[in-house]
Short mmCIF file of C-alpha atoms and ligand atoms in Angstrom, two decimals:
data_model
loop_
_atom_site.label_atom_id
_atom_site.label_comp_id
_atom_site.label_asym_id
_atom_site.label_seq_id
_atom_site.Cartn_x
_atom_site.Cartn_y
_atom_site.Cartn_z
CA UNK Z 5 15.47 1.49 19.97
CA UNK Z 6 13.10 4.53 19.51
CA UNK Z 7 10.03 4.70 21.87
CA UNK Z 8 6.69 3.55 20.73
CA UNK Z 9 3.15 2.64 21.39
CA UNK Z 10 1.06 -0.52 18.97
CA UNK Z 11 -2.19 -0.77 19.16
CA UNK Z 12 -3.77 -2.77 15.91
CA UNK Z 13 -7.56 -3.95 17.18
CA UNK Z 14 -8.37 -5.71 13.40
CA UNK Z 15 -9.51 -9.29 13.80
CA UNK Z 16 -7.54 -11.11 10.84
CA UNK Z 17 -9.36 -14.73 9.67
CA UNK Z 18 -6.89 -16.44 7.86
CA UNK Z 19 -7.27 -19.53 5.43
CA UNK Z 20 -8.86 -21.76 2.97
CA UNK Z 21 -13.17 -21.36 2.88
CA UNK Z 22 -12.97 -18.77 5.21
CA UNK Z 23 -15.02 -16.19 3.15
CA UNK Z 24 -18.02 -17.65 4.75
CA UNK Z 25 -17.22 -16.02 8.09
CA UNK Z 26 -18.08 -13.04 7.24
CA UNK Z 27 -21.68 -13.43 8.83
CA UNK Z 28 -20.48 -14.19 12.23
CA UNK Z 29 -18.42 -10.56 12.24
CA UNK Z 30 -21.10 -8.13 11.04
CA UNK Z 31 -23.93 -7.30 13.70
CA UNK Z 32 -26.98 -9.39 12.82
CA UNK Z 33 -29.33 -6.09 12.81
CA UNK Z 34 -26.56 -4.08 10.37
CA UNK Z 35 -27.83 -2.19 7.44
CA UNK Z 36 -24.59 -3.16 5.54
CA UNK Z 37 -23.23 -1.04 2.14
CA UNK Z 38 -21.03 -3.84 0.11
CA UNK Z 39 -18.69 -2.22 -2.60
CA UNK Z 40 -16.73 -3.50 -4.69
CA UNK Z 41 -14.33 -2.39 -7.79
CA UNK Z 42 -14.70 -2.85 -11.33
CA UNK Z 43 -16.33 -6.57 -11.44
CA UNK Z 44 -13.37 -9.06 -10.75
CA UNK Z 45 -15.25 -10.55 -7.69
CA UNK Z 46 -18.21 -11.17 -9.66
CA UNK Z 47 -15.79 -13.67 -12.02
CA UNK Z 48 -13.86 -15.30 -9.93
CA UNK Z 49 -16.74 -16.52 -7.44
CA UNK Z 50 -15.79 -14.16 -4.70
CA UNK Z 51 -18.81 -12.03 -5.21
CA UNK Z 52 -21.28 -15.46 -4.64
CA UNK Z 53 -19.70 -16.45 -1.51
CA UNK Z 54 -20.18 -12.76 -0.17
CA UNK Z 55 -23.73 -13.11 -1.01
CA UNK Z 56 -24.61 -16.64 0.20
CA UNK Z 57 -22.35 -15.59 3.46
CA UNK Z 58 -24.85 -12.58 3.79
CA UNK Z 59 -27.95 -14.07 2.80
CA UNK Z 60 -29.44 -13.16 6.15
CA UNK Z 61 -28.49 -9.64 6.30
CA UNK Z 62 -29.63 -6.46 5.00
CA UNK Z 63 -27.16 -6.03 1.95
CA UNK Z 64 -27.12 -3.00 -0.43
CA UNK Z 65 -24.17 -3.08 -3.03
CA UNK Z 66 -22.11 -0.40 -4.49
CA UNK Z 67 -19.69 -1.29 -7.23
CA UNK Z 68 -17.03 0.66 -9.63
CA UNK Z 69 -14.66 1.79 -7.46
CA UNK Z 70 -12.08 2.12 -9.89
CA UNK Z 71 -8.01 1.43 -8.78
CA UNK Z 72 -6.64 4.41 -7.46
CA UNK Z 73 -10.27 4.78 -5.63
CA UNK Z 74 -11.82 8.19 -7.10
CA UNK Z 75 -13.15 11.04 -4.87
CA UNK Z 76 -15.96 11.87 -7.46
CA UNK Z 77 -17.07 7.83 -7.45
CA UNK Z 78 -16.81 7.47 -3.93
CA UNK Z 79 -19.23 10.45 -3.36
CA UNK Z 80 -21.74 9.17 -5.03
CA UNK Z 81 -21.46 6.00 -2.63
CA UNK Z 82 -21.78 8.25 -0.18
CA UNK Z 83 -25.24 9.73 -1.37
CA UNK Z 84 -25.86 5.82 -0.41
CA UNK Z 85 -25.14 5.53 2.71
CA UNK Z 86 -26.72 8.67 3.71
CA UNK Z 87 -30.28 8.04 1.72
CA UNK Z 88 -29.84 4.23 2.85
CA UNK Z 89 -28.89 5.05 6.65
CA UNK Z 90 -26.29 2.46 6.10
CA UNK Z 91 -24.97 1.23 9.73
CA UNK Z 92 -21.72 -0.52 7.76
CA UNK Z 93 -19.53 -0.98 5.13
CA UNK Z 94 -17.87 -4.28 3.56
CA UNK Z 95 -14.64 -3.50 1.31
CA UNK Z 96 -14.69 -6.75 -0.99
CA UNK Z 97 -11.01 -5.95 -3.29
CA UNK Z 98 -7.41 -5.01 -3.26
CA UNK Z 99 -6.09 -1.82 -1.48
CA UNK Z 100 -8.20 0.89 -4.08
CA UNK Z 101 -11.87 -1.06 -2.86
CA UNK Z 102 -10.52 -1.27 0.87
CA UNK Z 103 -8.84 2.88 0.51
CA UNK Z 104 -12.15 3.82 -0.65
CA UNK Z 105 -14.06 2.48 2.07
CA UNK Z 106 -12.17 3.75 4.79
CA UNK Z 107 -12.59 7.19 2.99
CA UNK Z 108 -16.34 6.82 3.26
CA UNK Z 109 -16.17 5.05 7.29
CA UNK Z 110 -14.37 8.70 7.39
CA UNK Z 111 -16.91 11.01 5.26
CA UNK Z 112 -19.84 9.09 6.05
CA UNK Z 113 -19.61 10.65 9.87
CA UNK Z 114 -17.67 13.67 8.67
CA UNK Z 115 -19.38 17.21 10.15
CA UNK Z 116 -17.94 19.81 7.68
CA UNK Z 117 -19.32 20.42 3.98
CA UNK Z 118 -15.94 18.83 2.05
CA UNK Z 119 -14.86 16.00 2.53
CA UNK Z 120 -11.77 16.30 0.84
CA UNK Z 121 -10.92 18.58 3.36
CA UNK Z 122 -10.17 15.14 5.24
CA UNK Z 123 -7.29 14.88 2.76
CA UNK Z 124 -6.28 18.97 2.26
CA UNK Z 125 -6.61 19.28 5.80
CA UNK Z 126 -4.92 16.32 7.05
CA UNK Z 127 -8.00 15.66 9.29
CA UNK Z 128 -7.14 12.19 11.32
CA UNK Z 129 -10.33 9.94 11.46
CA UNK Z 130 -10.30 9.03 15.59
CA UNK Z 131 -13.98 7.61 14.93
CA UNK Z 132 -15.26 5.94 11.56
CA UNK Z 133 -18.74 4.00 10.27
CA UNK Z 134 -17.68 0.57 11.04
CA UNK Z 135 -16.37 -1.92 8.51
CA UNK Z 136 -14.85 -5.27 7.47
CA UNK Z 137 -12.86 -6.36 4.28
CA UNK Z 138 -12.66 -9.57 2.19
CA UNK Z 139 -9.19 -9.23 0.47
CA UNK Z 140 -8.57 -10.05 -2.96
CA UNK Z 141 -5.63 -8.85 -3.56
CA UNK Z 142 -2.13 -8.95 -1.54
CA UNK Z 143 -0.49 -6.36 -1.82
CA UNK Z 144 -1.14 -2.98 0.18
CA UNK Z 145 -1.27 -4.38 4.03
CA UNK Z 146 -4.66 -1.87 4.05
CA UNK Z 147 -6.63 -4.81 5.24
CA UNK Z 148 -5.14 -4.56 9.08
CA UNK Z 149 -3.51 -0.66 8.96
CA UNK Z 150 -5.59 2.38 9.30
CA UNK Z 151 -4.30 4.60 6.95
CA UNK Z 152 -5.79 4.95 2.82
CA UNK Z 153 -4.96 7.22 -0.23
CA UNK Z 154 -7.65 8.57 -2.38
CA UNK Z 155 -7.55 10.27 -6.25
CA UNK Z 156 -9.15 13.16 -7.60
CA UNK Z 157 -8.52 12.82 -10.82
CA UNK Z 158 -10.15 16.55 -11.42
CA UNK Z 159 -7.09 18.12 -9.84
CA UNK Z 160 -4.19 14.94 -10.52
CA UNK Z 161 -3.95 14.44 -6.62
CA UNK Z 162 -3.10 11.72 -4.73
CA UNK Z 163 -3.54 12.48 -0.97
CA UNK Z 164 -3.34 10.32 2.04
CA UNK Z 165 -5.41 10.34 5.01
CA UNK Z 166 -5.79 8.05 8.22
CA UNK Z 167 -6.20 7.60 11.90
CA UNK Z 168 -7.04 5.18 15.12
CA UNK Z 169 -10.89 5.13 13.43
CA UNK Z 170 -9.98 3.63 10.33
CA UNK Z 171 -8.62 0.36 10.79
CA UNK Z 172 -10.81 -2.16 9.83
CA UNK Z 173 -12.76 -4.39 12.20
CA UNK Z 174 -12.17 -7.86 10.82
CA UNK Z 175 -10.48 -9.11 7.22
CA UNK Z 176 -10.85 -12.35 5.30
CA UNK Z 177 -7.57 -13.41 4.14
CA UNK Z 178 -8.26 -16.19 1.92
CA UNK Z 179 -5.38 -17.27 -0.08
CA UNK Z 180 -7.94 -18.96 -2.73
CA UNK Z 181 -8.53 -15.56 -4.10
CA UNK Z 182 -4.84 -15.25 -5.91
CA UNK Z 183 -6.05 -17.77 -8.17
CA UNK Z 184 -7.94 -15.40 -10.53
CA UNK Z 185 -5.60 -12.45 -9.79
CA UNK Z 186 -3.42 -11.17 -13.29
CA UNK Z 187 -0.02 -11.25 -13.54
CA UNK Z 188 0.58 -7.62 -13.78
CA UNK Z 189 -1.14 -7.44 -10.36
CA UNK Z 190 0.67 -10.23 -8.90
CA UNK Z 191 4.21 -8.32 -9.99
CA UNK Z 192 2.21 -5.57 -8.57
CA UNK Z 193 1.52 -6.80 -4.79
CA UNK Z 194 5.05 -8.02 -4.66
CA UNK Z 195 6.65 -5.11 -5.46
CA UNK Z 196 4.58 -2.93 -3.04
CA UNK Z 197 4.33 -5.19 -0.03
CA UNK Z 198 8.77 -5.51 -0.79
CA UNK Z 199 8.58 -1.67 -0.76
CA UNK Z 200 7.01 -0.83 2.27
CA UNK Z 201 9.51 -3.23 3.94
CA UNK Z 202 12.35 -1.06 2.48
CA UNK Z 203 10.43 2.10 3.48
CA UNK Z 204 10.25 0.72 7.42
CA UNK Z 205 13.85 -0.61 7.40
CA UNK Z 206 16.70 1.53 4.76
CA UNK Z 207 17.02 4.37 6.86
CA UNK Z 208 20.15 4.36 10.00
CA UNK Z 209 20.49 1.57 12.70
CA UNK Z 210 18.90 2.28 15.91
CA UNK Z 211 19.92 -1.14 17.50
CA UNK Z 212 16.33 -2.33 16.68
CA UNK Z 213 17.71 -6.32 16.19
CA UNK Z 214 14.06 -7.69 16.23
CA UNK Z 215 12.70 -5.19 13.87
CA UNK Z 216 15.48 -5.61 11.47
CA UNK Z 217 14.95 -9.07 11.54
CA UNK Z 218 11.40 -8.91 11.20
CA UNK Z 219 12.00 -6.45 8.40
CA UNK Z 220 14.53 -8.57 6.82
CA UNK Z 221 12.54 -12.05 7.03
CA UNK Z 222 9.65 -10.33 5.29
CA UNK Z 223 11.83 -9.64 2.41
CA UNK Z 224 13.49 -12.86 1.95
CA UNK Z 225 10.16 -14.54 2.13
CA UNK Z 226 8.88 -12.11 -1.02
CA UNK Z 227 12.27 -13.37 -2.60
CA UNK Z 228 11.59 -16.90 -1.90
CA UNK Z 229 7.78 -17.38 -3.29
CA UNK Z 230 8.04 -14.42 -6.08
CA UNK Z 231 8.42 -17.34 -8.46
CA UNK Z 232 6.03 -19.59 -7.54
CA UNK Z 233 3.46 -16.94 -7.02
CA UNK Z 234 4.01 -15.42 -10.60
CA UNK Z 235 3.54 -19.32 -12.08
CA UNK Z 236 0.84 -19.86 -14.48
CA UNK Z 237 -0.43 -22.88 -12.27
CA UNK Z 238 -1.97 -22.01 -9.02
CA UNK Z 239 0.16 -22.62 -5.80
CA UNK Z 240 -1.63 -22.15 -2.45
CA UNK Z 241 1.00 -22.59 -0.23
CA UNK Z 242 2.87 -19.81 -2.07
CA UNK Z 243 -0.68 -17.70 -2.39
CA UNK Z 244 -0.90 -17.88 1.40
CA UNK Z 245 3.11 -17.05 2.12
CA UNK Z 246 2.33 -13.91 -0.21
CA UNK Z 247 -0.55 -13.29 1.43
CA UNK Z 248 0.42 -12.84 4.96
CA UNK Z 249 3.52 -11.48 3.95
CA UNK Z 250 1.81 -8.31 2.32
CA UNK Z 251 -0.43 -8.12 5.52
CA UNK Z 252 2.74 -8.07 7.86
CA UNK Z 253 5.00 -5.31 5.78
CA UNK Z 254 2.12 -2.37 6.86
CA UNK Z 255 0.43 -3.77 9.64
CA UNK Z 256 2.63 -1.43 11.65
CA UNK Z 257 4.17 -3.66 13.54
CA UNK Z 258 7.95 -3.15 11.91
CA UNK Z 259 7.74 0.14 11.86
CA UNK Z 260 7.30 0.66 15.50
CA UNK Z 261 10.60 1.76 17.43
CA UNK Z 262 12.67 2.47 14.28
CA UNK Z 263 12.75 5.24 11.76
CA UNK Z 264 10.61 5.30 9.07
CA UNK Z 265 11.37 6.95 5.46
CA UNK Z 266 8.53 6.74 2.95
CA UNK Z 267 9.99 9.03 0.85
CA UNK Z 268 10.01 6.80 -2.12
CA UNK Z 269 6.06 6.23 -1.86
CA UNK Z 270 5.37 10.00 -1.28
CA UNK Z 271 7.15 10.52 -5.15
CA UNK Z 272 5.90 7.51 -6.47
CA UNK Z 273 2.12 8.67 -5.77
CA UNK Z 274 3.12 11.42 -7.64
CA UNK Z 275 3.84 9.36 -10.67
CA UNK Z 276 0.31 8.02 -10.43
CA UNK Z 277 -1.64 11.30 -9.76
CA UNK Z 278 0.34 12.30 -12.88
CA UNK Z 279 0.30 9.43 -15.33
CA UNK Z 280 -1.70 6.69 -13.87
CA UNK Z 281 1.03 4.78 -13.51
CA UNK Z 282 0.16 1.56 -11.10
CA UNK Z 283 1.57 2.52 -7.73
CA UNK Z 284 3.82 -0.74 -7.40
CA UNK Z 285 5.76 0.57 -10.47
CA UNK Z 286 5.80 3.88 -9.24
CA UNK Z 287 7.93 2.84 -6.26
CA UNK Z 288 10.19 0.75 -8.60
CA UNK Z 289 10.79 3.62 -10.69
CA UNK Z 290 11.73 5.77 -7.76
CA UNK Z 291 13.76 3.71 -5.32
CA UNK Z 292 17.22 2.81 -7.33
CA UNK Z 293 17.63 6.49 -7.70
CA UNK Z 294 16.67 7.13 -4.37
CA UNK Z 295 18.91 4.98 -2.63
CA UNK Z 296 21.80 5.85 -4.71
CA UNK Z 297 21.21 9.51 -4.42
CA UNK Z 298 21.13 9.03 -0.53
CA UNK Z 299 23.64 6.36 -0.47
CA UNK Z 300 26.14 7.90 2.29
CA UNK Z 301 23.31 8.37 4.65
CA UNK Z 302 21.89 4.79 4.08
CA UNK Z 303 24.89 2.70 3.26
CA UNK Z 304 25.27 0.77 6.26
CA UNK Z 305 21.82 -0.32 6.15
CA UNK Z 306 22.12 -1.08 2.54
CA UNK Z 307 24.66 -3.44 3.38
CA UNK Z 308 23.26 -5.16 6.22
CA UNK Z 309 19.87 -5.77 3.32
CA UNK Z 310 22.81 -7.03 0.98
CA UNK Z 311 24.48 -9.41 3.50
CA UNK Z 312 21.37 -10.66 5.02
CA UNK Z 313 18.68 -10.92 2.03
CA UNK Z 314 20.67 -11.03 -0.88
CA UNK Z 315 23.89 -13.03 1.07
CA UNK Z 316 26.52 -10.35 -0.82
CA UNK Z 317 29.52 -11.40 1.24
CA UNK Z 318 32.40 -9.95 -0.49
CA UNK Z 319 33.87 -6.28 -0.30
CA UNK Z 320 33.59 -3.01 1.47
CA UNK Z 321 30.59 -1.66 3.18
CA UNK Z 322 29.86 0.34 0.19
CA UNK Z 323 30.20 -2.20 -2.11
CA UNK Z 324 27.88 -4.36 -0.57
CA UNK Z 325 25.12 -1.06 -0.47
CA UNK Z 326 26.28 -0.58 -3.95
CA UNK Z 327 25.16 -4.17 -4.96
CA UNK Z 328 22.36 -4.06 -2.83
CA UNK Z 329 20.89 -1.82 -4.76
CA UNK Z 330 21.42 -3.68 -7.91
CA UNK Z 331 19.82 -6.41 -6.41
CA UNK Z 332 16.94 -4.77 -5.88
CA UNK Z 333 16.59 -3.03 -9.51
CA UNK Z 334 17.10 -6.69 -10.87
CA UNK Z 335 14.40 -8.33 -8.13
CA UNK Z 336 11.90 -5.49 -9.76
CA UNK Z 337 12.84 -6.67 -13.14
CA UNK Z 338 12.68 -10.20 -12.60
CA UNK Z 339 8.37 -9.48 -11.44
CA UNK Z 340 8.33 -8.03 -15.10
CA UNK Z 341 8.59 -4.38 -13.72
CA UNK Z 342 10.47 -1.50 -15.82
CA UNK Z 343 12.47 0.91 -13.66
CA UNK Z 344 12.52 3.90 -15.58
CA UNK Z 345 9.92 6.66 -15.80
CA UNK Z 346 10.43 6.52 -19.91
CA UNK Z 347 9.59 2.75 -19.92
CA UNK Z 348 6.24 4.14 -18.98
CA UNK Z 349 5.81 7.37 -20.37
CA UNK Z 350 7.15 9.74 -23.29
CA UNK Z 351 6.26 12.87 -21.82
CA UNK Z 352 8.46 12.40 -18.71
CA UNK Z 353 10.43 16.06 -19.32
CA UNK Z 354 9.28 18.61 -16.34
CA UNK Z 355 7.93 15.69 -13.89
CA UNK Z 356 11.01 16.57 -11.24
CA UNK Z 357 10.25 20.42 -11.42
CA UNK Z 358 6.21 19.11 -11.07
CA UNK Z 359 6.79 17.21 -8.05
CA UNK Z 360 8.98 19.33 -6.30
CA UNK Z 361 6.55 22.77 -6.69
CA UNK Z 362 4.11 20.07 -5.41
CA UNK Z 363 5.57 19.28 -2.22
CA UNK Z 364 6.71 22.94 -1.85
CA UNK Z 365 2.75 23.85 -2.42
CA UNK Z 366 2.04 21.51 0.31
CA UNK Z 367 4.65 22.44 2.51
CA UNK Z 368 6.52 19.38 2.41
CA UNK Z 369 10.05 20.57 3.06
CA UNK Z 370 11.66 17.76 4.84
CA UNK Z 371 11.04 14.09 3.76
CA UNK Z 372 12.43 10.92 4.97
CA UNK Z 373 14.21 9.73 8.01
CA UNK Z 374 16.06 12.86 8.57
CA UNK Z 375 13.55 15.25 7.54
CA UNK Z 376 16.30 16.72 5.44
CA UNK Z 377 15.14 15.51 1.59
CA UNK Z 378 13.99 19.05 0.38
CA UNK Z 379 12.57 19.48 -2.96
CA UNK Z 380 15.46 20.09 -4.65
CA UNK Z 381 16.15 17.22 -3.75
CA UNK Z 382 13.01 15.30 -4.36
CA UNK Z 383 13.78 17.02 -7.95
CA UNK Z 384 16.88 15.33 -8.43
CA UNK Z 385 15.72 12.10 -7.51
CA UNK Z 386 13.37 12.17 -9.95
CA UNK Z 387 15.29 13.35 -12.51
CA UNK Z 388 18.03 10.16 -12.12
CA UNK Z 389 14.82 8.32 -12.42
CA UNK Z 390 14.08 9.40 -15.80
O1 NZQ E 5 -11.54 -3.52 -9.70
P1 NZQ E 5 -11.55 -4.98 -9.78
O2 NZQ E 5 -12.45 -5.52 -10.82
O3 NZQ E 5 -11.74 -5.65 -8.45
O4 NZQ E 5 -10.09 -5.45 -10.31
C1 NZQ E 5 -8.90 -5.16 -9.59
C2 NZQ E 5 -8.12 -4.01 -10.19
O5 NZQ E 5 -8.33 -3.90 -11.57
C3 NZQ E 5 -7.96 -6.33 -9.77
N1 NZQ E 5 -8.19 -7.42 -8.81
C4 NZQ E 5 -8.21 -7.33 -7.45
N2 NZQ E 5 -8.39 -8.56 -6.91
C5 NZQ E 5 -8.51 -9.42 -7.95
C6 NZQ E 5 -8.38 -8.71 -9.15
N3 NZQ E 5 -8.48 -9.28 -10.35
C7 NZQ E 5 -8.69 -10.62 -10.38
N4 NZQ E 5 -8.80 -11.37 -9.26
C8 NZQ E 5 -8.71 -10.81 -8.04
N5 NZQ E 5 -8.79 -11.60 -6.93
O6 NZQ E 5 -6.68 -5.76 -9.55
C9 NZQ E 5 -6.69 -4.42 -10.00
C10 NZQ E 5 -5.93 -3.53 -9.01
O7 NZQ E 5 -6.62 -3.47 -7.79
P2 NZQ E 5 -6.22 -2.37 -6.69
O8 NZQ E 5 -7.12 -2.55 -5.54
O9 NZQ E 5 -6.14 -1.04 -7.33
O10 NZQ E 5 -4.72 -2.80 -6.34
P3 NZQ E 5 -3.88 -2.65 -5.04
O11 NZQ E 5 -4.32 -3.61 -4.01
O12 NZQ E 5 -2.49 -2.71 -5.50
O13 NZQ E 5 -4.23 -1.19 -4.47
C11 NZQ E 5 -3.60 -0.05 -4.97
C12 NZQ E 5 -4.11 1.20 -4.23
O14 NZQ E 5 -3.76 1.13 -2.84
C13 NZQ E 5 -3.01 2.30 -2.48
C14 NZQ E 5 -2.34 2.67 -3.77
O15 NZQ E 5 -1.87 3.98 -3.77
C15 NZQ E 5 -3.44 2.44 -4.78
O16 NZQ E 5 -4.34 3.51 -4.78
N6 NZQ E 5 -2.13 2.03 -1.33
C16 NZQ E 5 -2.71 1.89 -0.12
C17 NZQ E 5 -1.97 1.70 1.02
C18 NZQ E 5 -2.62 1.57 2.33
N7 NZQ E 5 -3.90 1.82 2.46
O17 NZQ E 5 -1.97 1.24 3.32
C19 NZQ E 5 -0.51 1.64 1.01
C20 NZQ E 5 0.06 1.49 -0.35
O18 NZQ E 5 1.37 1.99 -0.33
C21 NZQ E 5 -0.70 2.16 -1.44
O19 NZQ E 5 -0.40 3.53 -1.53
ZN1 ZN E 6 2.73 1.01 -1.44
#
């Protein structure tokens, strides 16, 4: 096992009603900023038991934080906090509301002219405006990890920024909220909270037994509940399995002590800043070719997934990784998910040769476990993922 150091301070509250909480978290003399996305919480009844929580405090709101959170949008909630001396900030949504807030607990205490900088620069955020999130939406583990990705749609970037300042200080995990959530989204959350599992755990053993197993629990768990969660009628046991599921693929804690890859989400944000893709699809585009492409450096891992998730019992180590990775391509299909960049776009011709004078503009030479996926690389990948 690799050396490593955990430290995740953010208070979870887990469960049924728990919404209401919120008021015992946030100081009592707090000037708080409450945003919001594009009006889901004001439907579904989250939005009124935010309010009645808060009645007592000193509440302004900011909404339209659109998904894949905006850099032009968020500055002008930043105008807000700094005319409204704003002491705090309450993410109520999925991953874009809660990205976009930690970008402003970053900006909002941020000394040079940018902010974007924060992103260009890869500044890391060791002190942020405080802040809490109410979750709606399982899927991106941002509610108890300190790290968030911001668009600016201006340019078509996609950049990621983080640090020890920007984990939040409490979230309300109330399974409840799954009730309203879409079906696209719900194929969504699986997909990405499945990914970052495979981002944390298909690289080469280290010996890390626990982490594997945490890794690989997490994963037969998604398998498990996918159907029930994607069911027309409401299932809270399976809403709450989902929902603590997501939270514990990128809370950090599998990650610690074993290589990491994330090459497959550092492509797949391309696919957004390019075509708006949602990011869940993004990584289902990417990973089949991926894995296959990489297959002799991640084939003993593959099979381990393939015996232990997917119980593939019969053949050589490679068939076993081989099959593994069909299982995954069909597990993506099954949410409703298309694998192919063409199932999504027509204009997919010159996307590889895109990304990789991307990542070579940014100096990113060496991605994955290994450091050794150059962009030539990166451009083939993409290219078997037409
Ligand atoms: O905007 P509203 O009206 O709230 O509607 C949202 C949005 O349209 C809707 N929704 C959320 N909760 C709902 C609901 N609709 C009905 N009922 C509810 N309870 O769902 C739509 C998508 O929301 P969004 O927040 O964009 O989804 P998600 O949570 O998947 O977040 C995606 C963003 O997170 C980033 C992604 O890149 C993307 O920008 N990620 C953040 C990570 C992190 N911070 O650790 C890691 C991830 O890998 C990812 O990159
Ligand atoms: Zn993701």
């Amino acid at each position: 096992m690799n050396n490593f150091e955990f430290k995740n301070p953010t208070k979870i509250i887990f469960g049924k009603g728990t919404i209401e909480k919120i008021k015992e978290e946030i100081p009592a003399d707090a000037k708080v900023l409450l945003l919001y996305g594009g009006g889901s919480i004001k439907k579904n009844g989250i939005y009124n038991q935010v309010k009645t929580a808060l009645d007592k405090v000193d509440v302004i709101e900011f909404g339209g934080i659109p998904a894949n959170p905006e850099y032009a949008t968020l500055m002008e909630a930043l105008k807000v906090i700094k005319a409204e001396n704003i002491t705090y900030l309450l993410a109520v949504g999925g991953g874009s509301v809660i990205d976009g807030t930690k970008f402003l607990s970053s900006a909002a205490l941020y000394e040079g002219d940018e902010p974007w900088d924060i992103l260009t620069k890869h500044i890391r955020t060791e002190k942020g405006m405080p802040f809490g999130t109410v979750l709606t939406l399982p899927a991106t583990g941002s509610e108890m990890n300190s790290g968030a990705v911001i668009t600016r749609k201006e340019t078509k970037e996609k950049l990621a920024m983080g640090g020890p300042g920007l984990f939040p200080q409490f979230s309300i995990l109330d399974p409840e909220v799954v009730k309203s959530i879409p079906q696209r989204q719900l194929a969504n959350g699986l997909a990405d909270a499945f990914t970052h599992v495979l981002e944390q755990y298909m690289t080469y053993s280290v010996d890390a037994k626990l982490q594997d197993r945490f890794a690989e629990s997490i994963l037969q768990t998604l398998v498990e509940i996918a159907p029930s969660v994607l069911k027309d009628a409401f299932d809270y046991k399976a809403a709450s399995n989902f929902m603590w599921s997501c939270t514990m693929a990128l809370n950090g804690l599998i990650q610690k002590g074993v290589p990491n890859d994330w090459a497959v989400h550092a492509m797949g944000h391309e696919l957004t800043a390019l075509y708006g893709i949602d990011h869940a699809r993004t990584l289902a585009i990417i990973t089949e070719s991926h894995y296959k492409y990489n297959f002799e450096a991640k084939k003993e891992k593959l099979a381990q997934y393939g015996e232990r998730v997917w119980n593939i019992t019969e053949g050589s180590i490679d068939d076993k990784a081989y099959a593994a990775i069909e299982k995954t391509t069909a597990f993506f299909k099954s949410l409703g998910i298309d694998t192919k960049l063409s199932d999504y776009t027509e204009d997919y011709e010159g996307t590889a040769e895109e990304i990789a004078k991307r990542f070579i503009d940014r100096g990113w030479l060496g991605l994955g476990e290994h450091q050794s996926l150059s962009p030539e690389k990166v451009e083939d990948i993409v290219k078997m993922a037409y």
